Structure formats: structure tokens, C-alpha cells
CSV table of N, CA and C in Angstrom, one decimal:
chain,number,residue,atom,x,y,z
A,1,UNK,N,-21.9,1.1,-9.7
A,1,UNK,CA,-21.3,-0.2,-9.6
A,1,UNK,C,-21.0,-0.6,-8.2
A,2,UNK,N,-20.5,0.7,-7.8
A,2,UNK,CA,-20.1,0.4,-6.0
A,2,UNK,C,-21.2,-0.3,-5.3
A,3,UNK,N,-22.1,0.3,-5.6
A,3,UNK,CA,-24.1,0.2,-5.0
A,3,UNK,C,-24.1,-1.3,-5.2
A,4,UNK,N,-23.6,-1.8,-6.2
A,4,UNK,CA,-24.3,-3.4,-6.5
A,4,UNK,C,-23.7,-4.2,-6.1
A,5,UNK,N,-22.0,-3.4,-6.0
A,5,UNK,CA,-21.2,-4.7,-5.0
A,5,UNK,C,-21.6,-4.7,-3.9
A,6,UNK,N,-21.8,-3.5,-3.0
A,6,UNK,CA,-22.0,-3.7,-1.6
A,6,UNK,C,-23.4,-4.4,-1.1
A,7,UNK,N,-24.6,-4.2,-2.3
A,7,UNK,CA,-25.7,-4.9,-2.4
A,7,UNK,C,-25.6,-6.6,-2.1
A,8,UNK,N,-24.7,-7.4,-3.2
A,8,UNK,CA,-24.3,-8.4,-3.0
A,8,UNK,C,-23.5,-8.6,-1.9
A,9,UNK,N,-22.8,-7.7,-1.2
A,9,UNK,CA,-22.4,-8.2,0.3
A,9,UNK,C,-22.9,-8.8,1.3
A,10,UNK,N,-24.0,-8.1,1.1
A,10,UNK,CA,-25.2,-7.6,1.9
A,10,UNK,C,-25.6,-8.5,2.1
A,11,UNK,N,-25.9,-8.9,0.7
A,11,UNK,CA,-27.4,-10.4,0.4
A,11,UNK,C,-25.9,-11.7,1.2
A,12,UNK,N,-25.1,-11.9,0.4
A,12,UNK,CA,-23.9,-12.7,0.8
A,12,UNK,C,-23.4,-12.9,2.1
A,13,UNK,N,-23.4,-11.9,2.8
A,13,UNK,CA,-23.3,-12.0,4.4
A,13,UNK,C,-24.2,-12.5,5.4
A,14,UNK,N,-25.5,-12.1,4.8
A,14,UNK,CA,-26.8,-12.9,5.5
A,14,UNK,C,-26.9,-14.0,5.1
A,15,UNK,N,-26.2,-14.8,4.1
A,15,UNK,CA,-26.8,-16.1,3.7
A,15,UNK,C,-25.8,-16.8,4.2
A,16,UNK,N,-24.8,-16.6,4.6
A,16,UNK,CA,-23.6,-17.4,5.2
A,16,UNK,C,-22.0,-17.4,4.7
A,17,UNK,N,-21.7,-16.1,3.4
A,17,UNK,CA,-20.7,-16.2,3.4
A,17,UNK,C,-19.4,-15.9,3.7
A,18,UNK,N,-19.7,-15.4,5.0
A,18,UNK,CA,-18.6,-15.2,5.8
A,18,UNK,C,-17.9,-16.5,6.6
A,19,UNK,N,-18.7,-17.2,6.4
A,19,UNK,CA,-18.4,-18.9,6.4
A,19,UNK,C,-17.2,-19.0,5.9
A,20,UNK,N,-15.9,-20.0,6.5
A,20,UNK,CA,-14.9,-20.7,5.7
A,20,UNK,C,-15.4,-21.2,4.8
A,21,UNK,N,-15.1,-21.2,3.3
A,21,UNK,CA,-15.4,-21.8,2.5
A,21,UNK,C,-15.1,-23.5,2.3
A,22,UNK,N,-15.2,-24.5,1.9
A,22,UNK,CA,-14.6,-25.8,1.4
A,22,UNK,C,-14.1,-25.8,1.0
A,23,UNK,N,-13.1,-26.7,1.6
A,23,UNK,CA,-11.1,-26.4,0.4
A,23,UNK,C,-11.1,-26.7,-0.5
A,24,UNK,N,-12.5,-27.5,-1.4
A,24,UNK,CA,-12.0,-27.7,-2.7
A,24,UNK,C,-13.0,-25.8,-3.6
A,25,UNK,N,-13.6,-25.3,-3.3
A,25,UNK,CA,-13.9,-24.3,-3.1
A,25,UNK,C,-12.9,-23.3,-3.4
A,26,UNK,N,-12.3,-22.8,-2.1
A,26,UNK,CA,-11.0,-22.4,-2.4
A,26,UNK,C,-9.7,-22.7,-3.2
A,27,UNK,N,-9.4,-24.2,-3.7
A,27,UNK,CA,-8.8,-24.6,-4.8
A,27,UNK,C,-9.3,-24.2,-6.0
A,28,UNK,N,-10.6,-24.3,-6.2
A,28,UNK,CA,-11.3,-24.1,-7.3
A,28,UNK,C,-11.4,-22.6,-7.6
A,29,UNK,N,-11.2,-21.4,-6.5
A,29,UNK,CA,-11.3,-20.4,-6.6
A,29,UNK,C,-9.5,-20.0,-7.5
A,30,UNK,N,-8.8,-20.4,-6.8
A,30,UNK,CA,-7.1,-20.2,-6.7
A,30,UNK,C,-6.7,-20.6,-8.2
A,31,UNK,N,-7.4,-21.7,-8.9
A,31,UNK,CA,-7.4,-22.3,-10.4
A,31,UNK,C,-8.1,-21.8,-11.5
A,32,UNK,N,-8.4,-20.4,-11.6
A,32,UNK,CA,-9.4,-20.1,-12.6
A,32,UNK,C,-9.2,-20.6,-14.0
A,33,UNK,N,-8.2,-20.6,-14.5
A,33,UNK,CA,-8.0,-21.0,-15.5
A,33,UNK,C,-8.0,-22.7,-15.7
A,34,UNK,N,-7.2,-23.4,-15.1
A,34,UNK,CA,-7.7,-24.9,-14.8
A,34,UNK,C,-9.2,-25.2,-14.8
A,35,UNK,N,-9.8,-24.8,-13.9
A,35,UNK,CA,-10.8,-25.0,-13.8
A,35,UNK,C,-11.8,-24.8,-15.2
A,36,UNK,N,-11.7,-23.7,-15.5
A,36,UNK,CA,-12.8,-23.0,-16.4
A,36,UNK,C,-12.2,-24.2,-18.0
A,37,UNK,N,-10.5,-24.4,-18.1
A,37,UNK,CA,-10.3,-25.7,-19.5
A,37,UNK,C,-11.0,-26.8,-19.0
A,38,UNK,N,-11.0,-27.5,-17.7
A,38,UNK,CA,-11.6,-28.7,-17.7
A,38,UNK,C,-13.5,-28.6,-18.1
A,39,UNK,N,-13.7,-27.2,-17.2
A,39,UNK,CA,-15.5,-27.5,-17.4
A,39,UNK,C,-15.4,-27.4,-18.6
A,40,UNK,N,-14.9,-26.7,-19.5
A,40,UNK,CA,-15.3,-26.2,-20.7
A,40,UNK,C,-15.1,-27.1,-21.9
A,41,UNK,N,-13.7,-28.0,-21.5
A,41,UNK,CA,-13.2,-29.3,-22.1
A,41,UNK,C,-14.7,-30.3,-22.0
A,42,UNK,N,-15.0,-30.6,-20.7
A,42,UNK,CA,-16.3,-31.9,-20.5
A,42,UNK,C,-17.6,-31.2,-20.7
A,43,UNK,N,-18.1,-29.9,-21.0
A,43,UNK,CA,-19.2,-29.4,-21.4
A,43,UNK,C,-19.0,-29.7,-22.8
A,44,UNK,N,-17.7,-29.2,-23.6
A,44,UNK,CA,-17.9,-29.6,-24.9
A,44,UNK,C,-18.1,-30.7,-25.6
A,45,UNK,N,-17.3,-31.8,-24.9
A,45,UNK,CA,-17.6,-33.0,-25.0
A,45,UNK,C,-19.1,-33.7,-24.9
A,46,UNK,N,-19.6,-33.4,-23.7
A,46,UNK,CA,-20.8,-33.7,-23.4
A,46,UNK,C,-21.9,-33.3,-24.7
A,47,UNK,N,-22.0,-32.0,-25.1
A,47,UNK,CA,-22.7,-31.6,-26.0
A,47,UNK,C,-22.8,-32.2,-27.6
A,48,UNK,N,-21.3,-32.7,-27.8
A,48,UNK,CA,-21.1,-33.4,-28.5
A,48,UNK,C,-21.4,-34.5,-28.6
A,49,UNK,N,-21.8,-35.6,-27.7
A,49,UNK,CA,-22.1,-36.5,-27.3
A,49,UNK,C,-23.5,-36.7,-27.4
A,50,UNK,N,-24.7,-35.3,-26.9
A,50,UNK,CA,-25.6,-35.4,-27.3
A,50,UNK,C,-26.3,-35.3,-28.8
A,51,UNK,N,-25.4,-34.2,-29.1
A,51,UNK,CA,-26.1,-33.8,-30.9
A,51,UNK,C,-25.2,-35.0,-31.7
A,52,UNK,N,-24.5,-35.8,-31.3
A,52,UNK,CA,-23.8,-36.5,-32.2
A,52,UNK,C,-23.2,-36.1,-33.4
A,53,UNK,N,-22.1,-35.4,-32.9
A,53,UNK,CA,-21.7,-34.3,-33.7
A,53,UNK,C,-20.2,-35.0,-33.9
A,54,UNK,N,-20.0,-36.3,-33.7
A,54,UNK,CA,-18.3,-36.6,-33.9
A,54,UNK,C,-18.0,-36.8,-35.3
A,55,UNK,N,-19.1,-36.9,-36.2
A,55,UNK,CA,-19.2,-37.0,-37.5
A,55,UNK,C,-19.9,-35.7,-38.5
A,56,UNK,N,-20.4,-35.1,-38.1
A,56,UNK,CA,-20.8,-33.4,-38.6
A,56,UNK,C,-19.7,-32.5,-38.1
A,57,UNK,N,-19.5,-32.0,-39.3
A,57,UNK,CA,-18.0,-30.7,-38.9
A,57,UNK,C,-18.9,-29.2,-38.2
A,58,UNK,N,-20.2,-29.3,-38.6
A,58,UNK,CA,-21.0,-28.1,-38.3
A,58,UNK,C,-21.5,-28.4,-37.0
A,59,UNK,N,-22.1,-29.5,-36.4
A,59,UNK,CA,-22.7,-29.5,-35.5
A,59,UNK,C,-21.3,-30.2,-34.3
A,60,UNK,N,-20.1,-30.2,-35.1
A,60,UNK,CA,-18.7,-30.3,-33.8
A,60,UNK,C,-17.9,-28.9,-33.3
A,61,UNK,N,-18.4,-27.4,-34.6
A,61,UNK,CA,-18.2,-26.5,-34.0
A,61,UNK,C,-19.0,-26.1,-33.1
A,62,UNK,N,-20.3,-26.2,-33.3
A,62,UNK,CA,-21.3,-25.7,-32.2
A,62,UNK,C,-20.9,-26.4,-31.0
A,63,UNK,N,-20.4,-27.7,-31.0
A,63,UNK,CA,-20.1,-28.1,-29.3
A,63,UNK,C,-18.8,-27.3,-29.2
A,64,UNK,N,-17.8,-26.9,-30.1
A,64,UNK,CA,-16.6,-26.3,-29.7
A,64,UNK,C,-17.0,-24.9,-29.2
A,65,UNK,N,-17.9,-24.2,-29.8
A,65,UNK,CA,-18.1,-23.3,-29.3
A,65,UNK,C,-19.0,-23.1,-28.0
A,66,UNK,N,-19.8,-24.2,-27.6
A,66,UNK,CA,-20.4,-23.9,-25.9
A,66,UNK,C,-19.6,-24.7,-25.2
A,67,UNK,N,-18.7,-25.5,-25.7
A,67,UNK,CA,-17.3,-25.3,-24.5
A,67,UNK,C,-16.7,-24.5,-24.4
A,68,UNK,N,-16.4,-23.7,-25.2
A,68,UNK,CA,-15.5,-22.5,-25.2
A,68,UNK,C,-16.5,-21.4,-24.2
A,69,UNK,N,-17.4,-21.6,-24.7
A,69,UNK,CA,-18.4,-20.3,-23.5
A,69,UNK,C,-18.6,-20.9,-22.3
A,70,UNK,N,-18.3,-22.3,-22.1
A,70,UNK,CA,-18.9,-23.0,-20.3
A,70,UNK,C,-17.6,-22.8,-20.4
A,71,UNK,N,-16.5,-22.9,-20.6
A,71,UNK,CA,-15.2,-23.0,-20.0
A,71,UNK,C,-14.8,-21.2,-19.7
A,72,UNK,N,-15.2,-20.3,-20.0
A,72,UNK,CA,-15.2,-18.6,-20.1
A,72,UNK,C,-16.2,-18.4,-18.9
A,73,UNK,N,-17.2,-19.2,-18.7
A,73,UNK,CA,-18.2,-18.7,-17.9
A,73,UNK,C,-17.7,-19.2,-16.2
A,74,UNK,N,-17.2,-20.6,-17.0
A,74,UNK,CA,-16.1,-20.8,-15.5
A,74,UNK,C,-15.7,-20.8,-15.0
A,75,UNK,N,-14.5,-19.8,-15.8
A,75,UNK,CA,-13.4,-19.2,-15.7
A,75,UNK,C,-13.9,-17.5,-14.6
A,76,UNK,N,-14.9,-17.1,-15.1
A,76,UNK,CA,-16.0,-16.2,-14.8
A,76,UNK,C,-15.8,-16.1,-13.3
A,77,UNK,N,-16.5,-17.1,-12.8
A,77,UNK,CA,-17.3,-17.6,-11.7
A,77,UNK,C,-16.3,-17.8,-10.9
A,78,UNK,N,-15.0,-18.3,-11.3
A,78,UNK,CA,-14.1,-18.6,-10.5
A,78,UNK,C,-13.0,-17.7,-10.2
A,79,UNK,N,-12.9,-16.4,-11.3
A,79,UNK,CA,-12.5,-15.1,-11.1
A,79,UNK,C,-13.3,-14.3,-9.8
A,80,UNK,N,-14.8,-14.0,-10.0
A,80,UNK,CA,-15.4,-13.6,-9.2
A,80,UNK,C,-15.4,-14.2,-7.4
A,81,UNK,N,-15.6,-15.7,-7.3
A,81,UNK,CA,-15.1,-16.4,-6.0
A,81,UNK,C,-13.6,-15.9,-5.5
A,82,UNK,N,-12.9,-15.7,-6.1
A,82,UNK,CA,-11.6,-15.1,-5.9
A,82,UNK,C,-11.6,-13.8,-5.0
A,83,UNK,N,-12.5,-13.1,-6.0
A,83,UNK,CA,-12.4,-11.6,-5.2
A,83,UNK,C,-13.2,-11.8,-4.0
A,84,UNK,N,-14.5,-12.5,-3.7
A,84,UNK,CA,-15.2,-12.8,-2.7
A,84,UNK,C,-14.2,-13.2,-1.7
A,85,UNK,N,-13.5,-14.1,-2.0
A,85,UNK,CA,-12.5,-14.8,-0.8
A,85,UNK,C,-11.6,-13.4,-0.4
A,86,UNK,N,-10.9,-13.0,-1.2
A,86,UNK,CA,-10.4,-12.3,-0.9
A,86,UNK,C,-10.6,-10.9,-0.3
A,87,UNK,N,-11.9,-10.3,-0.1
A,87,UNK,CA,-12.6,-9.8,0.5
A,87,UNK,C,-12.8,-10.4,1.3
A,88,UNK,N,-13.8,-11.2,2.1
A,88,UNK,CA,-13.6,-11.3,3.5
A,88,UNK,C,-12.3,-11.9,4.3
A,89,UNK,N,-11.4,-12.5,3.2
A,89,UNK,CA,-10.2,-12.5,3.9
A,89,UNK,C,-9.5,-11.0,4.9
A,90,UNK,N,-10.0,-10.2,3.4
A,90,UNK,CA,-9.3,-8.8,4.4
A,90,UNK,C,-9.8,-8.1,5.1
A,91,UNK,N,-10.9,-8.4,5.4
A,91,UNK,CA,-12.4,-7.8,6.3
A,91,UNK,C,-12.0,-8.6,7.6
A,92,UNK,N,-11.2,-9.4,7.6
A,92,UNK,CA,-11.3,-10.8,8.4
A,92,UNK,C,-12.4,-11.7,8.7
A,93,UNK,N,-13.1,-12.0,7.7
A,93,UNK,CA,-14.3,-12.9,8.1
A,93,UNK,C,-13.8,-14.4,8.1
A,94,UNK,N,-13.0,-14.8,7.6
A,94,UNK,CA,-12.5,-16.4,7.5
A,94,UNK,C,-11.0,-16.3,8.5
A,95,UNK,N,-11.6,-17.5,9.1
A,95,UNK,CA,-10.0,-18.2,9.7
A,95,UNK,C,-8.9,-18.0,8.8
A,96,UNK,N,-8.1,-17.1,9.5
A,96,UNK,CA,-6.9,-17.5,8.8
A,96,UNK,C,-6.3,-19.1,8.6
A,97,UNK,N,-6.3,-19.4,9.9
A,97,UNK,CA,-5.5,-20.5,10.2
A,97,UNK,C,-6.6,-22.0,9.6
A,98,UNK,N,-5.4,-23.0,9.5
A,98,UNK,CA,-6.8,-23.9,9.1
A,98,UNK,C,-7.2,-24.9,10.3
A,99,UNK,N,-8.0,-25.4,10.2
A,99,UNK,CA,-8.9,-26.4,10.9
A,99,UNK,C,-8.1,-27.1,11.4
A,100,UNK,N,-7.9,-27.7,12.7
A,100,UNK,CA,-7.1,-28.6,13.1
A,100,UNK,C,-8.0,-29.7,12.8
A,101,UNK,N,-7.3,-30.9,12.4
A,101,UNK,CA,-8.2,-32.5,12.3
A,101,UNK,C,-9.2,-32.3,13.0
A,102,UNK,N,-8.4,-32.3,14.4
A,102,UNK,CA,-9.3,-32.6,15.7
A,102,UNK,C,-11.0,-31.7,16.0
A,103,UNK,N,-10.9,-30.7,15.7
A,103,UNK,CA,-12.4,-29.7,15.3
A,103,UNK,C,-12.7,-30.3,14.4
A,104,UNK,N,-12.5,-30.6,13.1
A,104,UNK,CA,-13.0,-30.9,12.0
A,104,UNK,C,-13.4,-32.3,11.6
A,105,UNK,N,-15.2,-32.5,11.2
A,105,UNK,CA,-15.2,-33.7,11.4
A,105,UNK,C,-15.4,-34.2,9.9
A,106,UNK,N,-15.2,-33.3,8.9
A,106,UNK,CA,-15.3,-33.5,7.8
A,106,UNK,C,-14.1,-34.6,7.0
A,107,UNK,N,-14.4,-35.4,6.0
A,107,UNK,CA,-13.6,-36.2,5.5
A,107,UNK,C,-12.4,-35.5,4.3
A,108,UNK,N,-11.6,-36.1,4.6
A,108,UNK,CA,-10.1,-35.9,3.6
A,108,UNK,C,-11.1,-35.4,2.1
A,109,UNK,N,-10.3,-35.0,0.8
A,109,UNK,CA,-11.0,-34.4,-0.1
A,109,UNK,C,-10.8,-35.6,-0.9
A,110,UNK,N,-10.2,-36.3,-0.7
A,110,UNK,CA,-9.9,-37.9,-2.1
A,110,UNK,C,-10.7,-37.8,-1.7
A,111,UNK,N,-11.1,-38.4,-0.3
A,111,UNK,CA,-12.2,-39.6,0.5
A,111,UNK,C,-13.8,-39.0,-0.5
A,112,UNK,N,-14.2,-37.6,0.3
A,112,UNK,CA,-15.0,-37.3,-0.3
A,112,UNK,C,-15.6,-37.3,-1.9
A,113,UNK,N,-14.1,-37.1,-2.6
A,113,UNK,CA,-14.4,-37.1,-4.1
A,113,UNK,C,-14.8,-38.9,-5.1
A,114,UNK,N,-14.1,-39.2,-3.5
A,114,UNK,CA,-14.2,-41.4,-4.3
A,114,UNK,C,-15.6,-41.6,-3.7
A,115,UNK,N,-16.2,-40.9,-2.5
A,115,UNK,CA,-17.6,-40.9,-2.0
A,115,UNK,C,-18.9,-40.7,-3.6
A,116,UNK,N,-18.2,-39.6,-3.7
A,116,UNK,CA,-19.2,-38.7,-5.1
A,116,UNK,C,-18.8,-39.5,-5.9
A,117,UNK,N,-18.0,-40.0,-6.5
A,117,UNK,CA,-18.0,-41.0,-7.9
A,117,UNK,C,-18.7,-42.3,-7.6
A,118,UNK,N,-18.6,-42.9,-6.6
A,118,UNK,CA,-19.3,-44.3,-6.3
A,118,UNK,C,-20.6,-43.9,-5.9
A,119,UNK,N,-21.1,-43.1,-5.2
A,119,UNK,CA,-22.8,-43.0,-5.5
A,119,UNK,C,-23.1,-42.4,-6.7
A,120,UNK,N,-22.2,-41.7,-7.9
A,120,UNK,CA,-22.9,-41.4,-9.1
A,120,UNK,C,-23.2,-42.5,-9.5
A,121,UNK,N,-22.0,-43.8,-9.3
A,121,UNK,CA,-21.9,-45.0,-10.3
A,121,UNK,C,-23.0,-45.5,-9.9
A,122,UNK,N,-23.2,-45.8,-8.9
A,122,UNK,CA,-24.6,-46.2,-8.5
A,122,UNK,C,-25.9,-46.3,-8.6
A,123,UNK,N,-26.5,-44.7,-9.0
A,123,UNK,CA,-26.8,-44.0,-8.8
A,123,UNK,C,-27.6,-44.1,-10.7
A,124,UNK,N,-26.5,-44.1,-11.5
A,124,UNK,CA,-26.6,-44.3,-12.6
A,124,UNK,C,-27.1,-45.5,-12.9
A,125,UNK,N,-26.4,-46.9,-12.6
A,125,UNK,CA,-27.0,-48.5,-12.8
A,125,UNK,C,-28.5,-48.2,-12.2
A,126,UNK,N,-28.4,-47.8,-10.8
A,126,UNK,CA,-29.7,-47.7,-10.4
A,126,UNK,C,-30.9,-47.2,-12.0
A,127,UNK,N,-30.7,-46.3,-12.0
A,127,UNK,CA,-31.7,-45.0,-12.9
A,127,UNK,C,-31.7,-46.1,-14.2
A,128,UNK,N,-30.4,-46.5,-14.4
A,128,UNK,CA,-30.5,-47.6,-16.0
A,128,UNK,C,-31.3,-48.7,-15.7
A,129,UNK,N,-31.4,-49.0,-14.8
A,129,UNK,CA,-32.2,-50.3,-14.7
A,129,UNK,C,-33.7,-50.0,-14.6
A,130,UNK,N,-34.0,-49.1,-13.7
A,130,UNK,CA,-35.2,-48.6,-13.8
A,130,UNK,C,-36.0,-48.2,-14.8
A,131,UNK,N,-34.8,-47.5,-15.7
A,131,UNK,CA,-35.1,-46.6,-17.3
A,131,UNK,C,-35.5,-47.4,-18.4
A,132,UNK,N,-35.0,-48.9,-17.8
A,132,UNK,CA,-35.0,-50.0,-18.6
A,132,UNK,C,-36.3,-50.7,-18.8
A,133,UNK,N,-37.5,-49.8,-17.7
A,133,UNK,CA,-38.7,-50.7,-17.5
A,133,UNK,C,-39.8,-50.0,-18.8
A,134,UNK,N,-39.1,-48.7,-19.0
A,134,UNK,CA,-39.7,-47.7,-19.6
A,134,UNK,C,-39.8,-48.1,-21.4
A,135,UNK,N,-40.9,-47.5,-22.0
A,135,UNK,CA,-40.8,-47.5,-23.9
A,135,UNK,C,-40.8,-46.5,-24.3
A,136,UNK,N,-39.4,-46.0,-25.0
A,136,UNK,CA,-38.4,-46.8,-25.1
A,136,UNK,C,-37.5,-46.1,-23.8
A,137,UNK,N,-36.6,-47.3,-23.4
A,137,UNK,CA,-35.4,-47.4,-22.7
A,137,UNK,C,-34.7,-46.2,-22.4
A,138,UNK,N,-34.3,-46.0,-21.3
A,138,UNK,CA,-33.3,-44.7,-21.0
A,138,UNK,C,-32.1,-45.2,-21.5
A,139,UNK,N,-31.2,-43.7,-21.9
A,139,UNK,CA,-30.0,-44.6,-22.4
A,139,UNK,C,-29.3,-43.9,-20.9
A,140,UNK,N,-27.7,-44.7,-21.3
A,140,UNK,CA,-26.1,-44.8,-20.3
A,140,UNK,C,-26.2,-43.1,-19.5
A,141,UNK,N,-26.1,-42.1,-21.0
A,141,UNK,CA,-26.1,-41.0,-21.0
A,141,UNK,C,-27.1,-40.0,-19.9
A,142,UNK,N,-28.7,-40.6,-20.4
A,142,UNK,CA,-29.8,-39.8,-19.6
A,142,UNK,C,-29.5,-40.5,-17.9
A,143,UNK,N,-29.1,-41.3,-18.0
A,143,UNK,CA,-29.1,-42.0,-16.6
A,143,UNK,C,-27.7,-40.9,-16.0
A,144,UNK,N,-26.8,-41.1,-16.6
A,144,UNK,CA,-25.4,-40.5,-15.8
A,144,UNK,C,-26.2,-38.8,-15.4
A,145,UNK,N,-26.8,-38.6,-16.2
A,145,UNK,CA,-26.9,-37.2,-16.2
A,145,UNK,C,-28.0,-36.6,-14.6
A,146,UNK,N,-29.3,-37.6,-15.0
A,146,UNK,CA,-29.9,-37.2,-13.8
A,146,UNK,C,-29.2,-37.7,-12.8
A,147,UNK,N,-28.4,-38.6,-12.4
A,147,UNK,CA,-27.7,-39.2,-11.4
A,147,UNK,C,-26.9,-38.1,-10.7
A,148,UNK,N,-26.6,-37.2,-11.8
A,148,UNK,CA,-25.6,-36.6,-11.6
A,148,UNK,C,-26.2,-35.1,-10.5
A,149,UNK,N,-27.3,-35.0,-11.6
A,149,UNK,CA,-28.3,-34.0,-10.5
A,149,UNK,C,-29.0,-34.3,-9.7
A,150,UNK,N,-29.5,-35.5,-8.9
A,150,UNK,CA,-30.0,-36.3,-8.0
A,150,UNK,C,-28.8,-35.6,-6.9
A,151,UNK,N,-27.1,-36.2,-6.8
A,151,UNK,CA,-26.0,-36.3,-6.1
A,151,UNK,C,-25.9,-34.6,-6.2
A,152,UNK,N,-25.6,-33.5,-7.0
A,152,UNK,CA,-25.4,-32.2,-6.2
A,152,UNK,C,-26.8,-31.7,-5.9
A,153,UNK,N,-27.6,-31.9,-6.1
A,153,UNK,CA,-29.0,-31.8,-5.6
A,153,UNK,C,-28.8,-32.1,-3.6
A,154,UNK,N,-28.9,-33.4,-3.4
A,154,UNK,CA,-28.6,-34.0,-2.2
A,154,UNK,C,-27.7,-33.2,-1.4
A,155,UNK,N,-26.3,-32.7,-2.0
A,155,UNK,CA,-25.1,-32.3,-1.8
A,155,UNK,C,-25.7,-30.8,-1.5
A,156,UNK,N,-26.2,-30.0,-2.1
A,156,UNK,CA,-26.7,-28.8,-1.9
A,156,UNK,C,-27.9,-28.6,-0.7
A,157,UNK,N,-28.9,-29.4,-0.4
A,157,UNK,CA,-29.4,-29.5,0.2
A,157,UNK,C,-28.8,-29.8,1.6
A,158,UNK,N,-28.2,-30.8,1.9
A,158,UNK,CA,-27.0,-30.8,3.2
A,158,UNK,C,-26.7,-29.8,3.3
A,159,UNK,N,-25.7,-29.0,2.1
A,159,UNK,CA,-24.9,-27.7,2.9
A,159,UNK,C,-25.7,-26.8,3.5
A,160,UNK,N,-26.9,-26.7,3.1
A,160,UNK,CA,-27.8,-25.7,3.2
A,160,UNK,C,-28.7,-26.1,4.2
A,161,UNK,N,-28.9,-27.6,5.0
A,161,UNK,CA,-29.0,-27.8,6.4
A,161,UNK,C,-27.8,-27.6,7.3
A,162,UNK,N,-26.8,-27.6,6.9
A,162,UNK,CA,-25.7,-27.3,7.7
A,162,UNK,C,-25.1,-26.0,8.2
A,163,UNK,N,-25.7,-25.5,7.2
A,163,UNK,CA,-25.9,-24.3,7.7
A,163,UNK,C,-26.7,-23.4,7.9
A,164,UNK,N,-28.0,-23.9,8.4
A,164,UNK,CA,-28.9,-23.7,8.9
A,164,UNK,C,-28.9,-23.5,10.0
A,165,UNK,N,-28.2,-24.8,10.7
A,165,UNK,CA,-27.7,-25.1,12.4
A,165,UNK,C,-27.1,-24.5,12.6
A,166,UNK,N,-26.2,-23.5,11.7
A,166,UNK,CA,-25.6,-22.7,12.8
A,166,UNK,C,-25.6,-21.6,13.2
């Protein structure tokens, strides 16, 4: 097991994660349990939503039960981030200290999060209107959803020019 952790170091350190992480990152790391009830709260819901299960008692456990596993798996993920941080914290790979404004050209975390909801909303009309040319029609739902993967799509691709540059 030692072998596989220090494997993932390995791969982890060449790809950039000795990098300060993003404070919502690190919030999301510090909140495992928060985090893992809300995904697991809006995965179940979602699923729900698609099988149209608010009226079947059988197909409302099935969404109760893969929210219960997205919100465990989040919980997961965000256990594991934890130890990562905290490892190269004590390796010292991350700033202790944080960013002064003045180095940092990055935007406040509301700013950024009211950024992400108004290009989804967007984003979404956009794809509805478009979806609307199609037989038959995209619905509210298929539109929010690619919208949704268009935006961390984009989002993922920046980080990964961003840090490329350096």
C-alpha cells in the first residue's frame, strides 16, 4: 500500500500538485462531510428528476440510494484531498502564508462563483434555443446539464493552460 501511495506522489508532483491549491479547493477539502450531503443531496435530486421518480416509491429509492453513494463518494474524495493537502503541507510544498491581493490577480470567490452561475444561465438559454431548432425539442434539463459541462470543461482546460506556463 506504501508502493501505491508514494506512486501517486510521484505521478501528483509532476503534474502540478505541489501547486497552492484554490481556496475553494481547500474549503472543499476542510468540509468533507458538508460537501459530500450537498453533492449527494443535488445528485439525488437530479436523478430523480430524470427517471421521474417523485411519483414511484421504487424508482425514488433508487435516486435515494445514488445520492447516498454520490454524496459517500464525495465525502471520499474530499477525505482523500485532505490528506494530500496535508501532506505537502508538511513536506512544505505550499505557502504557508496566503497570497497578498497585491501578487494575486485572481478574483474574490463570490465574484468568481456569480461569474459561473451567469455563464451557466446563459449558457443554458443559449443551448434551449438552439435545442429548440431540433425534432423533438431539447428540454430546460438537457440544456442545464450540457451547459453545465461546456463551463467546467472550459474551466478545466484554463487550469491546465495555467499551468502549463509555469
Amino acid at each position: 500500500m506504501e508502493r501505491l501511495r508514494r506512486a501517486f506522489l510521484r505521478f501528483d508532483e509532476r503534474f502540478g500538485g505541489t501547486e497552492p491549491p484554490p481556496r475553494v479547493q481547500v474549503f472543499l477539502a476542510r468540509h468533507p462531510v458538508g460537501t459530500g450531503v450537498v453533492h449527494g443531496v443535488f445528485q439525488g435530486l437530479l436523478f430523480a428528476a430524470v427517471l421521474s421518480a417523485f411519483d414511484n416509491p421504487g424508482r425514488m429509492l433508487q435516486a435515494v440510494l445514488v445520492g447516498l453513494g454520490a454524496g459517500l463518494f464525495a465525502w471520499l474524495v474530499c477525505r482523500f484531498e485532505r490528506r494530500r493537502q496535508a501532506h505537502y503541507e508538511r513536506k512544505g510544498g505550499f505557502r504557508s502564508a496566503p497570497v497578498s491581493p497585491v501578487e494575486s490577480d485572481a478574483l474574490p470567490v463570490w465574484l468568481e462563483g456569480l461569474l459561473w452561475i451567469s455563464h451557466w444561465s446563459i449558457f443554458t438559454v443559449v443551448l434551449w434555443l438552439v435545442g429548440q431548432l431540433k425534432d423533438p425539442p431539447d428540454s430546460w434539463l438537457r440544456s442545464a446539464i450540457l451547459a453545465g459541462v461546456i463551463i467546467i470543461g472550459g474551466w478545466a482546460a484554463r487550469l491546465f493552460r495555467d499551468r502549463r506556463r509555469r
